[in-house]
Coordinates of C-alpha atoms (C1' of nucleotides) in Angstrom, one line a residue:
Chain A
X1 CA 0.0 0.0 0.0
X2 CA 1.6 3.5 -1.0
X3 CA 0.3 6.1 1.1
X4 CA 2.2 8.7 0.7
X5 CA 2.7 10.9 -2.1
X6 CA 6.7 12.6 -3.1
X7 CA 7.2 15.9 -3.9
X8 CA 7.4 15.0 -7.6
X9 CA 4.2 13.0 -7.5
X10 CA 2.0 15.4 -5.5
X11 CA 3.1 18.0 -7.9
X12 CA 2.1 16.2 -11.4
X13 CA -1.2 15.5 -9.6
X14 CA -1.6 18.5 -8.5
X15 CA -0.2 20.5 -10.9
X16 CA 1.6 22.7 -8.6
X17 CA 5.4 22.8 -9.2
X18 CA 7.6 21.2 -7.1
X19 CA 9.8 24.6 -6.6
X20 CA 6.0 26.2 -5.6
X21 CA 5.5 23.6 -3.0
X22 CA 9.0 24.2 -1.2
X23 CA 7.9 27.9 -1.3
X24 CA 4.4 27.4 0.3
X25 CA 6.3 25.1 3.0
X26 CA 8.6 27.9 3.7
X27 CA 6.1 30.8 3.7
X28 CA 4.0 28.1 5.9
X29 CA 1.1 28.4 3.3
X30 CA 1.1 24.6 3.1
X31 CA 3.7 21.8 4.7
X32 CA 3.8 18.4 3.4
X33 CA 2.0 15.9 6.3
X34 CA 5.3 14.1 6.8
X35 CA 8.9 14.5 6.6
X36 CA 11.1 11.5 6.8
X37 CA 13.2 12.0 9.5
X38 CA 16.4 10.4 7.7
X39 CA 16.1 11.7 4.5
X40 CA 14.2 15.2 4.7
X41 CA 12.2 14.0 2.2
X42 CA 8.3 15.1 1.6
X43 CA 5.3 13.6 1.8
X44 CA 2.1 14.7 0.8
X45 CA -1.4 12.8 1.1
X46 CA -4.0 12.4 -1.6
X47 CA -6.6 14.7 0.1
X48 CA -3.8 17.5 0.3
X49 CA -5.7 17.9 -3.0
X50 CA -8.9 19.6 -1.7
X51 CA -6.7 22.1 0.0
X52 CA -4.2 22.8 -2.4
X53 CA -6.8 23.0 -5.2
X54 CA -8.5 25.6 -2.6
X55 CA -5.3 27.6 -2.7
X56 CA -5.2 28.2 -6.6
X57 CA -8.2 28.6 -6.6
X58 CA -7.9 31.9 -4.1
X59 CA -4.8 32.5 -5.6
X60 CA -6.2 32.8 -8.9
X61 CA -8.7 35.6 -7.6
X62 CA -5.7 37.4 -6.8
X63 CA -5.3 37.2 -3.0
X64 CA -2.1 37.6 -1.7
X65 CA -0.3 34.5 0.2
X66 CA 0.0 35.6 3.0
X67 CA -3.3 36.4 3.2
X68 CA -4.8 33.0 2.6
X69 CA -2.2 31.5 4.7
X70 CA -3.8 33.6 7.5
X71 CA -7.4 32.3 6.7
X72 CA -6.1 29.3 6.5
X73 CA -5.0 29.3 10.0
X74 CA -8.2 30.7 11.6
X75 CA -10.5 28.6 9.3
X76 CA -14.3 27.8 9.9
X77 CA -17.5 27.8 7.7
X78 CA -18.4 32.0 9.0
X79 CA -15.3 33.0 8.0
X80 CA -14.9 31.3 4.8
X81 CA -18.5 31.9 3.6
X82 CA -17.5 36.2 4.3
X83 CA -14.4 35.4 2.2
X84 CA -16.2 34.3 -0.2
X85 CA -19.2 36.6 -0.1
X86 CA -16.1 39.5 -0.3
X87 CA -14.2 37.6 -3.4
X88 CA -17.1 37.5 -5.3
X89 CA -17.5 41.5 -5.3
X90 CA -14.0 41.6 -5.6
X91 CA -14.2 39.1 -8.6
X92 CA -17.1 41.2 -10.5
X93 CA -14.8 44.3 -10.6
X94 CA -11.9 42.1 -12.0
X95 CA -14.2 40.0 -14.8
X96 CA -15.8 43.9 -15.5
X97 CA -12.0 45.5 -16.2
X98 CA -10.8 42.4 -18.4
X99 CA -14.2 42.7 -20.4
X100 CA -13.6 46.5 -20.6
X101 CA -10.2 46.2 -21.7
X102 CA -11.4 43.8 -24.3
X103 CA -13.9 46.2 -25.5
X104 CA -10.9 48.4 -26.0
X105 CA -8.4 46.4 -27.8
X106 CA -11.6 45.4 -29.9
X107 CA -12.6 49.1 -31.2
X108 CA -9.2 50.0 -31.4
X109 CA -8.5 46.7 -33.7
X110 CA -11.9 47.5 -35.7
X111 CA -10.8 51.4 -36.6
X112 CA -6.5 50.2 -37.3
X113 CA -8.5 47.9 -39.6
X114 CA -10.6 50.8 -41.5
X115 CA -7.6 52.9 -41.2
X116 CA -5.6 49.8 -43.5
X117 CA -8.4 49.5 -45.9
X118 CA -9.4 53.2 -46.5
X119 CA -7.8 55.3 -49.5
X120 CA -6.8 58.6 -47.9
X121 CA -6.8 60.2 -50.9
X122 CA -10.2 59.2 -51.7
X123 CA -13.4 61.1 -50.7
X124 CA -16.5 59.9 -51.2
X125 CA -20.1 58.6 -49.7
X126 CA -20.7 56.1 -47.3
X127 CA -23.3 54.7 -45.7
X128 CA -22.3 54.2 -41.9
X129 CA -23.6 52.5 -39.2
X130 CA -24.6 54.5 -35.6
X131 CA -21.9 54.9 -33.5
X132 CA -21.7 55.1 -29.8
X133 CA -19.6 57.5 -27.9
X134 CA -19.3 59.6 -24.8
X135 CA -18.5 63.6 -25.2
X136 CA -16.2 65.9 -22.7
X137 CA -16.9 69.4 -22.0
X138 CA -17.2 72.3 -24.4
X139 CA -13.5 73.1 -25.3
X140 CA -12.2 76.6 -24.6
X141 CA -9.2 77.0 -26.9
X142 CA -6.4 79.6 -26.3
X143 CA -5.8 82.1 -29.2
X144 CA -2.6 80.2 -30.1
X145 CA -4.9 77.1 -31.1
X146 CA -2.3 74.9 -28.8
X147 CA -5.1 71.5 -28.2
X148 CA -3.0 71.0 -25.3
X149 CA -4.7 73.1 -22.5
X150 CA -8.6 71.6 -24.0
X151 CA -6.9 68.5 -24.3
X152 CA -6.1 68.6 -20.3
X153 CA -9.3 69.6 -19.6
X154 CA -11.0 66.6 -20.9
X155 CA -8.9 63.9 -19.9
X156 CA -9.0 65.4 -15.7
X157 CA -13.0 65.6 -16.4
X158 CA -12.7 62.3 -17.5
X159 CA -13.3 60.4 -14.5
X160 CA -16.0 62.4 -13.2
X161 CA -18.1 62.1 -16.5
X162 CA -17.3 58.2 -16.7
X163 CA -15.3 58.8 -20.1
X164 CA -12.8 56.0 -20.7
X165 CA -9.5 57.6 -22.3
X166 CA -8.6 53.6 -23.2
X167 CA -11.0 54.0 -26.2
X168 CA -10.0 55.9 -29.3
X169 CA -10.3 59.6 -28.8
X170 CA -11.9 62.2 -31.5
X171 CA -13.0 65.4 -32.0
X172 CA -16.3 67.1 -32.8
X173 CA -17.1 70.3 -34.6
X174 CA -20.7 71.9 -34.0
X175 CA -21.1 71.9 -38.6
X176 CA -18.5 71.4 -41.3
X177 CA -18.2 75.5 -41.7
X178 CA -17.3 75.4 -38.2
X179 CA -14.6 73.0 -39.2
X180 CA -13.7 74.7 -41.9
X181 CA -12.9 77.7 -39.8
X182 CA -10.8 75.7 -37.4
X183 CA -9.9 72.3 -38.5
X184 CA -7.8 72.1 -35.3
X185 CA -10.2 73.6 -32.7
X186 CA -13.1 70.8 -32.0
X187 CA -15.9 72.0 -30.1
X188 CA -15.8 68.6 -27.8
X189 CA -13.4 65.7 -27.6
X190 CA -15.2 62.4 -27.4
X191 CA -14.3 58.4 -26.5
X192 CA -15.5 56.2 -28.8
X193 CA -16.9 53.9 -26.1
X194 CA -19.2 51.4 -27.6
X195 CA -21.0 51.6 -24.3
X196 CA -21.1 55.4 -24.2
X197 CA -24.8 56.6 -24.3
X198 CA -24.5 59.4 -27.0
X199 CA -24.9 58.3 -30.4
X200 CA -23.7 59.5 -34.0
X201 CA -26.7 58.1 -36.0
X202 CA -26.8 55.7 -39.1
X203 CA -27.2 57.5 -42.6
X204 CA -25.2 58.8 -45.7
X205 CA -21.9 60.6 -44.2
X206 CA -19.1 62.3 -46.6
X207 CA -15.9 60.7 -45.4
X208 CA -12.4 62.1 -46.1
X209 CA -9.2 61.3 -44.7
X210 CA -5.9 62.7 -43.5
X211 CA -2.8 62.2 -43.0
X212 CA -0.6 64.4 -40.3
X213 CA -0.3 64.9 -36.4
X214 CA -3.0 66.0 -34.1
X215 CA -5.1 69.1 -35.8
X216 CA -3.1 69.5 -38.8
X217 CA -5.2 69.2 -41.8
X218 CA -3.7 70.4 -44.4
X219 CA -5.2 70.5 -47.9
X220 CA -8.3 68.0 -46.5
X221 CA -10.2 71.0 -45.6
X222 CA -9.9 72.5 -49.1
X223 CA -9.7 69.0 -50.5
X224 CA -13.6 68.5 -48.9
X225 CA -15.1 71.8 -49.4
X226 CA -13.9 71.5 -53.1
X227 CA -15.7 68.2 -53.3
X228 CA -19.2 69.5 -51.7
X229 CA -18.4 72.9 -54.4
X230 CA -18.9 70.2 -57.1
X231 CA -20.8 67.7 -56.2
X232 CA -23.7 70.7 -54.4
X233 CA -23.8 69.1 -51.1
X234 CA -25.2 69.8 -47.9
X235 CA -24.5 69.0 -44.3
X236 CA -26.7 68.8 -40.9
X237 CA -25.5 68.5 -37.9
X238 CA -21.8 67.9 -36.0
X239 CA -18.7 67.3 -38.0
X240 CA -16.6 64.6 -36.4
X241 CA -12.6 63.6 -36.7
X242 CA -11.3 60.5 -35.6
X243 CA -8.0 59.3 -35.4
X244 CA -7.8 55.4 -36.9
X245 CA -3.5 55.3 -36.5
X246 CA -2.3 57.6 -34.2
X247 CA 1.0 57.1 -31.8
X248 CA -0.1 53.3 -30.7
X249 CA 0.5 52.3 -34.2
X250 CA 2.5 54.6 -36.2
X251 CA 6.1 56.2 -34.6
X252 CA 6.0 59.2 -37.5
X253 CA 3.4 61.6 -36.3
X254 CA 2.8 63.0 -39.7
X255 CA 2.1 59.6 -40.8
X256 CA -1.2 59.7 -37.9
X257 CA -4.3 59.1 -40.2
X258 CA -7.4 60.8 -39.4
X259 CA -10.9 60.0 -40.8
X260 CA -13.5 62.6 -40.7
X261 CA -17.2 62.8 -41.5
X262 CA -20.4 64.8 -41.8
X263 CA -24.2 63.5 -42.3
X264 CA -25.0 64.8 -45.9
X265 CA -28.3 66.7 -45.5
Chain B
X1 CA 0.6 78.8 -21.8
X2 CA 1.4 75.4 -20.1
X3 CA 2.8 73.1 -22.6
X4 CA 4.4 70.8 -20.5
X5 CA 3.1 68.7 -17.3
X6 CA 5.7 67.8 -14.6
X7 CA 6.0 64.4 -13.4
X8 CA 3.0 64.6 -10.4
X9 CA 0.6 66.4 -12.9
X10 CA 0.7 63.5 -15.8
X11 CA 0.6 60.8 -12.7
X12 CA -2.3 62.5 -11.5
X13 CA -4.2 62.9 -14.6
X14 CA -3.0 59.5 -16.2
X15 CA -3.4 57.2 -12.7
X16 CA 0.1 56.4 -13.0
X17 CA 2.2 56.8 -9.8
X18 CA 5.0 58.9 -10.1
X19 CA 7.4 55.9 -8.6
X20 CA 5.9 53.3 -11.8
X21 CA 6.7 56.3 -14.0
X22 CA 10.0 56.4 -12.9
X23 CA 10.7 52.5 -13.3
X24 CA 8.8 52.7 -16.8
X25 CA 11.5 55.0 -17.8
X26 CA 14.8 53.4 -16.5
X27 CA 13.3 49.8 -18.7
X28 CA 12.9 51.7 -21.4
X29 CA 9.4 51.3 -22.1
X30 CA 7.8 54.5 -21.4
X31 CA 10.1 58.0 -21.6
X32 CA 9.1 62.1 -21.1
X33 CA 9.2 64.0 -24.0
X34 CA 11.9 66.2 -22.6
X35 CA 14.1 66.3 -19.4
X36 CA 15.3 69.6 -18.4
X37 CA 19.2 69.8 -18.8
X38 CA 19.2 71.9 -15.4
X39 CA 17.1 70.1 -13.2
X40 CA 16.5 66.9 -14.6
X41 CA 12.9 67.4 -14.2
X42 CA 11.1 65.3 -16.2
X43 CA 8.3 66.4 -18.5
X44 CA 5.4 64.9 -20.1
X45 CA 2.9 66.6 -23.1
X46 CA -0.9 65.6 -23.1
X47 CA -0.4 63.4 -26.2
X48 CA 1.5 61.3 -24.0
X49 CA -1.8 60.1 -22.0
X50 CA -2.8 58.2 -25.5
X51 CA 0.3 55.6 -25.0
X52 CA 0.5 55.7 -21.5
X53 CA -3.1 54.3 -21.5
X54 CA -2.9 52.1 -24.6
X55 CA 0.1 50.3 -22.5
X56 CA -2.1 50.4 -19.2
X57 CA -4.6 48.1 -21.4
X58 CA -1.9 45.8 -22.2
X59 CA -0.5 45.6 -18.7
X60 CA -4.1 45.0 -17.7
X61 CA -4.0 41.8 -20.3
X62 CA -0.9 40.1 -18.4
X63 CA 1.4 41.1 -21.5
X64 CA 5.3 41.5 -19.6
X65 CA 6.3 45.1 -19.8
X66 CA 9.1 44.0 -21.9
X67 CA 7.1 42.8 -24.6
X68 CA 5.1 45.9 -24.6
X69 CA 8.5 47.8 -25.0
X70 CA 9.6 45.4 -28.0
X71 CA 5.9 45.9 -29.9
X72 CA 6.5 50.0 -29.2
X73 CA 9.8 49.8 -30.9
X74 CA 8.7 48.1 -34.4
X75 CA 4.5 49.0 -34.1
X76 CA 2.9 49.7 -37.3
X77 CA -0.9 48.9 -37.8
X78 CA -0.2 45.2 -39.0
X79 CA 1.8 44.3 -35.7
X80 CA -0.6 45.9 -33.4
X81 CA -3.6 44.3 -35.1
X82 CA -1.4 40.8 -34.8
X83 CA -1.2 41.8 -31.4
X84 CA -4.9 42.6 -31.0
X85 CA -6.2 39.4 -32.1
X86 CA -3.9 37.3 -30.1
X87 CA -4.4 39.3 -26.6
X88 CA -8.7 38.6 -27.5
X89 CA -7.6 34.7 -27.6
X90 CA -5.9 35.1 -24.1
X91 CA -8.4 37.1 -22.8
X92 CA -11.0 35.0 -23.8
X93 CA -8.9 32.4 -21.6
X94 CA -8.6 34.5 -18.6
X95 CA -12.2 35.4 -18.7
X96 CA -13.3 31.8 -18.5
X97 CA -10.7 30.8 -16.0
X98 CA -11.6 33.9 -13.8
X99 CA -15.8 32.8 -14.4
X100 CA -14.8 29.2 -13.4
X101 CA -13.1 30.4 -10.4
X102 CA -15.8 32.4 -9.4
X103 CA -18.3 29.7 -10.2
X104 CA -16.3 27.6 -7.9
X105 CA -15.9 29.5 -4.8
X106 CA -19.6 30.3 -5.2
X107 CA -21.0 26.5 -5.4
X108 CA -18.7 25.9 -2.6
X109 CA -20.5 29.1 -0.4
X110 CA -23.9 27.3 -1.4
X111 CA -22.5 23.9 0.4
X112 CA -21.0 25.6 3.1
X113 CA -24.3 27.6 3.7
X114 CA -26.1 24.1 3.4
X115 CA -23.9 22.8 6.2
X116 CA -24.8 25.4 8.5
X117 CA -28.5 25.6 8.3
X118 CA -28.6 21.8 8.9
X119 CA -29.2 19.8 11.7
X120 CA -26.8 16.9 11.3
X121 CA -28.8 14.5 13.9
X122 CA -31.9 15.0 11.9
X123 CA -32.8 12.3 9.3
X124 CA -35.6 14.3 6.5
X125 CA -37.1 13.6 3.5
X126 CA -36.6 16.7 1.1
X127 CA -37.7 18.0 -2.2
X128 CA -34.2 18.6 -4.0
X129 CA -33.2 20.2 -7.1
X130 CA -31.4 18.9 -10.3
X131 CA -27.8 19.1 -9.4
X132 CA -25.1 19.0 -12.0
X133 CA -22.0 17.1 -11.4
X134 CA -19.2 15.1 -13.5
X135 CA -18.5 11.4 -12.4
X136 CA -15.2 9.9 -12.5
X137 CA -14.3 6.1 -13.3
X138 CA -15.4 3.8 -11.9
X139 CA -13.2 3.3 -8.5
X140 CA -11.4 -0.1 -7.2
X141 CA -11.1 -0.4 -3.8
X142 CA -7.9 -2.4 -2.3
X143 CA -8.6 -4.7 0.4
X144 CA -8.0 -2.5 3.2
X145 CA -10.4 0.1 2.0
X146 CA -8.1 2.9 2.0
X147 CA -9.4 5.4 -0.4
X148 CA -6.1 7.0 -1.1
X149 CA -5.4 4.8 -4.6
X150 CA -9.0 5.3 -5.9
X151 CA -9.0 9.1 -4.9
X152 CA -5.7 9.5 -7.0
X153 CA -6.7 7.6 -9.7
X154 CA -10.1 9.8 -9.9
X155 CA -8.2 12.5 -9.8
X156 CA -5.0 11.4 -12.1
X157 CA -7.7 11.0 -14.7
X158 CA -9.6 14.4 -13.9
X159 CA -7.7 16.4 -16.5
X160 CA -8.6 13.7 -19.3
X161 CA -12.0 13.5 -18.6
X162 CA -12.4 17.2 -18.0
X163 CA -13.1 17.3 -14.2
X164 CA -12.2 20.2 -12.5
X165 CA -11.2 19.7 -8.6
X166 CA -11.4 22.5 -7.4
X167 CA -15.4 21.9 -7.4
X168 CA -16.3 19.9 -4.0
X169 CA -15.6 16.2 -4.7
X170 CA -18.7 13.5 -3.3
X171 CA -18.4 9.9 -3.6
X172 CA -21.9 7.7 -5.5
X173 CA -23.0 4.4 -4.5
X174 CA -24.6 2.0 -6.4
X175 CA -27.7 1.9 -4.4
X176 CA -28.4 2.3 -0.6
X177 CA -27.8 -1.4 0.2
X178 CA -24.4 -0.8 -1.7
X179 CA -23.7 1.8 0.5
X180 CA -25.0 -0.2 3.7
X181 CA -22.5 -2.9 2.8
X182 CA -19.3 -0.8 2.4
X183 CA -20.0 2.6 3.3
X184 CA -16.3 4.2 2.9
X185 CA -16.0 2.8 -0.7
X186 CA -17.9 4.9 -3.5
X187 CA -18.6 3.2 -6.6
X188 CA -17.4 6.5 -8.2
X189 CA -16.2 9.8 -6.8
X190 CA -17.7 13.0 -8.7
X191 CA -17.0 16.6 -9.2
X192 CA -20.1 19.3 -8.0
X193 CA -19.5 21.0 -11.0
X194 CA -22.2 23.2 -12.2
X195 CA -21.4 23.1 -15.9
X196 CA -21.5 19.2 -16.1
X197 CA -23.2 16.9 -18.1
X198 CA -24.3 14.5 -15.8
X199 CA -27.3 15.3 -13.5
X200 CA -28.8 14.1 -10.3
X201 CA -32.6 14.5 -11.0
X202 CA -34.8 16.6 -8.9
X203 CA -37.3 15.1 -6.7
X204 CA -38.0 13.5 -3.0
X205 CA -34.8 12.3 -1.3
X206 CA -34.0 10.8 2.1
X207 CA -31.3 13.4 3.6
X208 CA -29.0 12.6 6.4
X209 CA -25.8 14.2 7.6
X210 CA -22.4 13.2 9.0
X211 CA -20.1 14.4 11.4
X212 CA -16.4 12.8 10.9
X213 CA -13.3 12.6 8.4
X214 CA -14.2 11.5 4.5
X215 CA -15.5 7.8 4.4
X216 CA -16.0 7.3 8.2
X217 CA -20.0 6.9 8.3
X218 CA -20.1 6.5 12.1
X219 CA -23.6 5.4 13.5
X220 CA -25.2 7.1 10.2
X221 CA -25.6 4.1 8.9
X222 CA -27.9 2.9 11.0
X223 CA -29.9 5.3 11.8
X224 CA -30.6 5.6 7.8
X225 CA -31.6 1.8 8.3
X226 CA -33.6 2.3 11.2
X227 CA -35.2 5.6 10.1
X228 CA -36.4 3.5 6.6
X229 CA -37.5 0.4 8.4
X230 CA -39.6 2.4 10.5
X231 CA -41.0 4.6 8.2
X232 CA -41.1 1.6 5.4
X233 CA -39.5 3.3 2.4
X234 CA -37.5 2.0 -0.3
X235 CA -34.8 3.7 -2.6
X236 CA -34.4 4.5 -6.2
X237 CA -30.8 4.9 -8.0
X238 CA -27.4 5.4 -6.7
X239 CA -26.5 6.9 -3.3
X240 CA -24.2 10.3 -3.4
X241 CA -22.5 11.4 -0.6
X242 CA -21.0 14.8 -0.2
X243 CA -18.9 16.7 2.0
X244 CA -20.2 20.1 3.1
X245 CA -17.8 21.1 5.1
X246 CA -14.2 19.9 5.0
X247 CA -11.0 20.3 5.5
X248 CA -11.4 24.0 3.4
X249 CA -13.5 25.1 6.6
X250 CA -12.7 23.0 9.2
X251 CA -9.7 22.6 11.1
X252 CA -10.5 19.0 13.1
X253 CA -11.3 16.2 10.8
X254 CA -14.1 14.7 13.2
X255 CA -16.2 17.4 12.2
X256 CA -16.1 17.7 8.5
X257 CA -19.6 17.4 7.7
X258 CA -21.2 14.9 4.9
X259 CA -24.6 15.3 3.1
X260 CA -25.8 11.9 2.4
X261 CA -29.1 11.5 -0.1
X262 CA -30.7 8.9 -2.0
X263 CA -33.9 9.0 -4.0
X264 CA -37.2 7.7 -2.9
X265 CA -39.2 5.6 -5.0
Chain C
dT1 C1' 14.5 79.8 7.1
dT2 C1' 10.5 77.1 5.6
dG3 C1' 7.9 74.5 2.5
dC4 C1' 7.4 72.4 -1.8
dT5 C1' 8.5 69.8 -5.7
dC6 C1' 11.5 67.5 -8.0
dC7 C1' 15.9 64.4 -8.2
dT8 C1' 19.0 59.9 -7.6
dC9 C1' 20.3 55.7 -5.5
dA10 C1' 19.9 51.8 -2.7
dC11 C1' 17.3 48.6 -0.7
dG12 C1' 12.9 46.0 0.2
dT13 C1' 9.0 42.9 -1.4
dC14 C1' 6.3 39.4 -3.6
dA15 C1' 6.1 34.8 -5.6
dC16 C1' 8.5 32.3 -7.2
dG17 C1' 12.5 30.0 -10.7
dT18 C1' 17.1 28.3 -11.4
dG19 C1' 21.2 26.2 -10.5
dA20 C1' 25.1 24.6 -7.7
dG21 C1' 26.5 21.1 -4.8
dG22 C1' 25.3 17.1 -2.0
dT23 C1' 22.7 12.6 -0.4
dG24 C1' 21.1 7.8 -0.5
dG25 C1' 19.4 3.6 -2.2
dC26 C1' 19.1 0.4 -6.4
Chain D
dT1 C1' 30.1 3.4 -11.0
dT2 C1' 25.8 5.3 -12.9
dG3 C1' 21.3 7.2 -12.8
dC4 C1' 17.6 8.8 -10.3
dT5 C1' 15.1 11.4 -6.9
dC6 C1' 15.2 14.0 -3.4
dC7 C1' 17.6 17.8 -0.4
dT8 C1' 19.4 22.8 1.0
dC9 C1' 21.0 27.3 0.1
dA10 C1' 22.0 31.2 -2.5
dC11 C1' 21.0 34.1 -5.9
dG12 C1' 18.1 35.9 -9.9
dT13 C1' 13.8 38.1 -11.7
dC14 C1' 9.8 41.0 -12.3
dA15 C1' 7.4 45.2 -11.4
dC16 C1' 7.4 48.0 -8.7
dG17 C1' 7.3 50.7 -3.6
dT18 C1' 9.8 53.1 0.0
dG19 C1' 12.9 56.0 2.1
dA20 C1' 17.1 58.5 2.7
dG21 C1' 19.6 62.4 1.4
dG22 C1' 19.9 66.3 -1.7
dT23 C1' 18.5 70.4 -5.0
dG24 C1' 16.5 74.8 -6.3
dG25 C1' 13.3 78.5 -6.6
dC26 C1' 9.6 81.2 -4.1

DNA sequence: TTGCTCCTCACGTCACGTGAGGTGGC
DNA sequence: TTGCTCCTCACGTCACGTGAGGTGGC
């Protein structure tokens, strides 16, 4: 009859490396039932399992060692079940993070992507779907036109108004004149949270691209009131700029590429 | 005008400490637009919040600063969205292990609870629900009864059959005469696990509890016997027995606490 | 002088992982 | 003797956090 289970045999049931279990002995998180007197060796029983197994699992939810080494010590059903009851909050937060920072990567993914397939030299009509986003504050630019200050502004307001600076951040101009007057100055930064409960709505938008840092449009502007000249457009309602590649995936800043539409009237 | 932010105004606004700012810049991941050549102040420009949060996101996703530092040195749109998609495939993984954990510390507060409304001298017959569980192989008992070799078997062959131990672990008997004859030696040992595919059906069962360490039934036995002789009731399907409270919440073996249950015809 | 914000540098911490050098029975 | 499994002990690593001691302008 083997009773007894050696290091290297509790730890490919287990899972749990060998090196991890000397740790846990010597932080006195969890000793081995025996140890040969003659050889120093080991030994572990089967039902170490339950414990162990109870360990990852509160390690997995983040708790520190020493913390569960202390529960551990002062066990009984009360205290466990408040662990638990307090874990489980705990828990919610951590499973709502991880699905908010998937959200992000996934929008962010999503506009790198129309950024690769879009011709920036190109402007043309386009059905798009509604969009969801959340917008900052009015801006209050200085007469130097620096975005810096406005910029500031939004992101320390940010917390308070629930905006998410992970998402992808644009800028929104009250109508395309307004943008035409000051490509640079938006009226109101925005995230574009997914979750946000401001909406740009479906319909036929003119769409244009740019290419070139923060606020620098160069020829786009003329580039898109040339086009409406020609083709007799009209607009209704906010202009808005977003930027698809911007520092997280380009290093040449003049390189940043910007899309920006208007709802065609 | 303010063009610049000093090392406790960008930790501020961006959440970052000033210390992790510090450490971000002597690993080279994360660097101030400028340092003053006097001073050595270091200074940060608005813009900067874009990165500092896209690599918060990825920090947030488990990925090792230095690999964050090695995608900021080459990152065009292609890598990033390379990038992208693998971080949702790992997230995806550490959303499901996080929503097993939680799904396991939260069937384990059910039994616990369970435990301590009961009466454990008290013999009932109760309405219970469908419970989900996944049963190992069959088990094979060695002549001294010891339930060490089974239990590491069951649980040798947990992975393969997709068991998860950190669920609570009960022991099934044929029937209750099975269990009369040898009452430390399951037929099977299961896992409690919510998500499996095997069920115990809902209906009327004959519920009794035991004080005392995994497989030692005490007087329980008899007092099931008695308590159906007297009240003249026979049994349908196997008998499960499961441990409430164990060695997770209790300190002295004697007073780990088993449900025992089988259905009445 | 005092208070404030910044600086560097060294050391601590947490949860291990690694590797050197040694043991003891087949 | 060789191979194997175990042991201890020291040191490395990762991502910071802390604290001592110093600076420079109001």
């Amino acid at each position: 009859m083997k009773e007894y289970l050696t290091i290297n045999e509790f730890s490919k049931i287990s899972g749990i490396k060998s090196s991890t279990l000397r740790h846990w002995e010597e932080i006195e998180l969890f000793k081995p039932v025996k140890r040969d007197p003659e050889t120093n060796y080991r030994y572990y029983t089967p039902e170490q399992l339950i414990m162990i197994n109870f360990i990852v699992v509160l390690q997995s939810l983040n708790i520190p060692l020493k913390t569960i080494r202390d529960i551990d010590l002062k066990r009984n059903p009360e205290e466990i079940i408040k662990l638990i009851d307090d874990q489980e909050k705990i828990l919610n937060k951590e499973l709502r993070r991880l699905q908010d920072a998937y959200s992000v990567i996934h929008t962010r993914r999503e506009l790198i992507n129309q950024g690769l397939n879009a011709d920036p030299l190109n402007i043309s009509i386009e059905e798009l779907p509604e969009q969801h986003i959340i917008v900052g504050p009015k801006t209050k630019f200085p007469k130097d036109g620096s975005f810096y200050n406005p910029f500031i502004d939004f992101c320390k307001k940010a917390d308070e108004l629930h905006i998410n600076l992970n998402y992808p951040i644009g800028g929104s101009h009250g109508s395309f004149e307004d943008f035409v007057k000051a490509p640079g100055e938006p009226n109101n930064f925005f995230s574009k949270d997914p979750g946000g409960n401001q909406t740009i709505p479906a319909g036929k938008y003119l769409v244009a691209y740019n290419h070139g840092y923060y606020g620098n449009f160069n020829d786009t502007v003329k580039r898109m009131t040339d086009y409406t000249k020609k083709h007799n457009i009209s607009f209704t309602g906010p202009l808005y700029a977003i930027y698809l590649h911007d520092e997280i995936c380009i290093t040449d800043p003049t390189q940043y590429l910007a899309q920006i539409f208007v709802k065609i009237k």
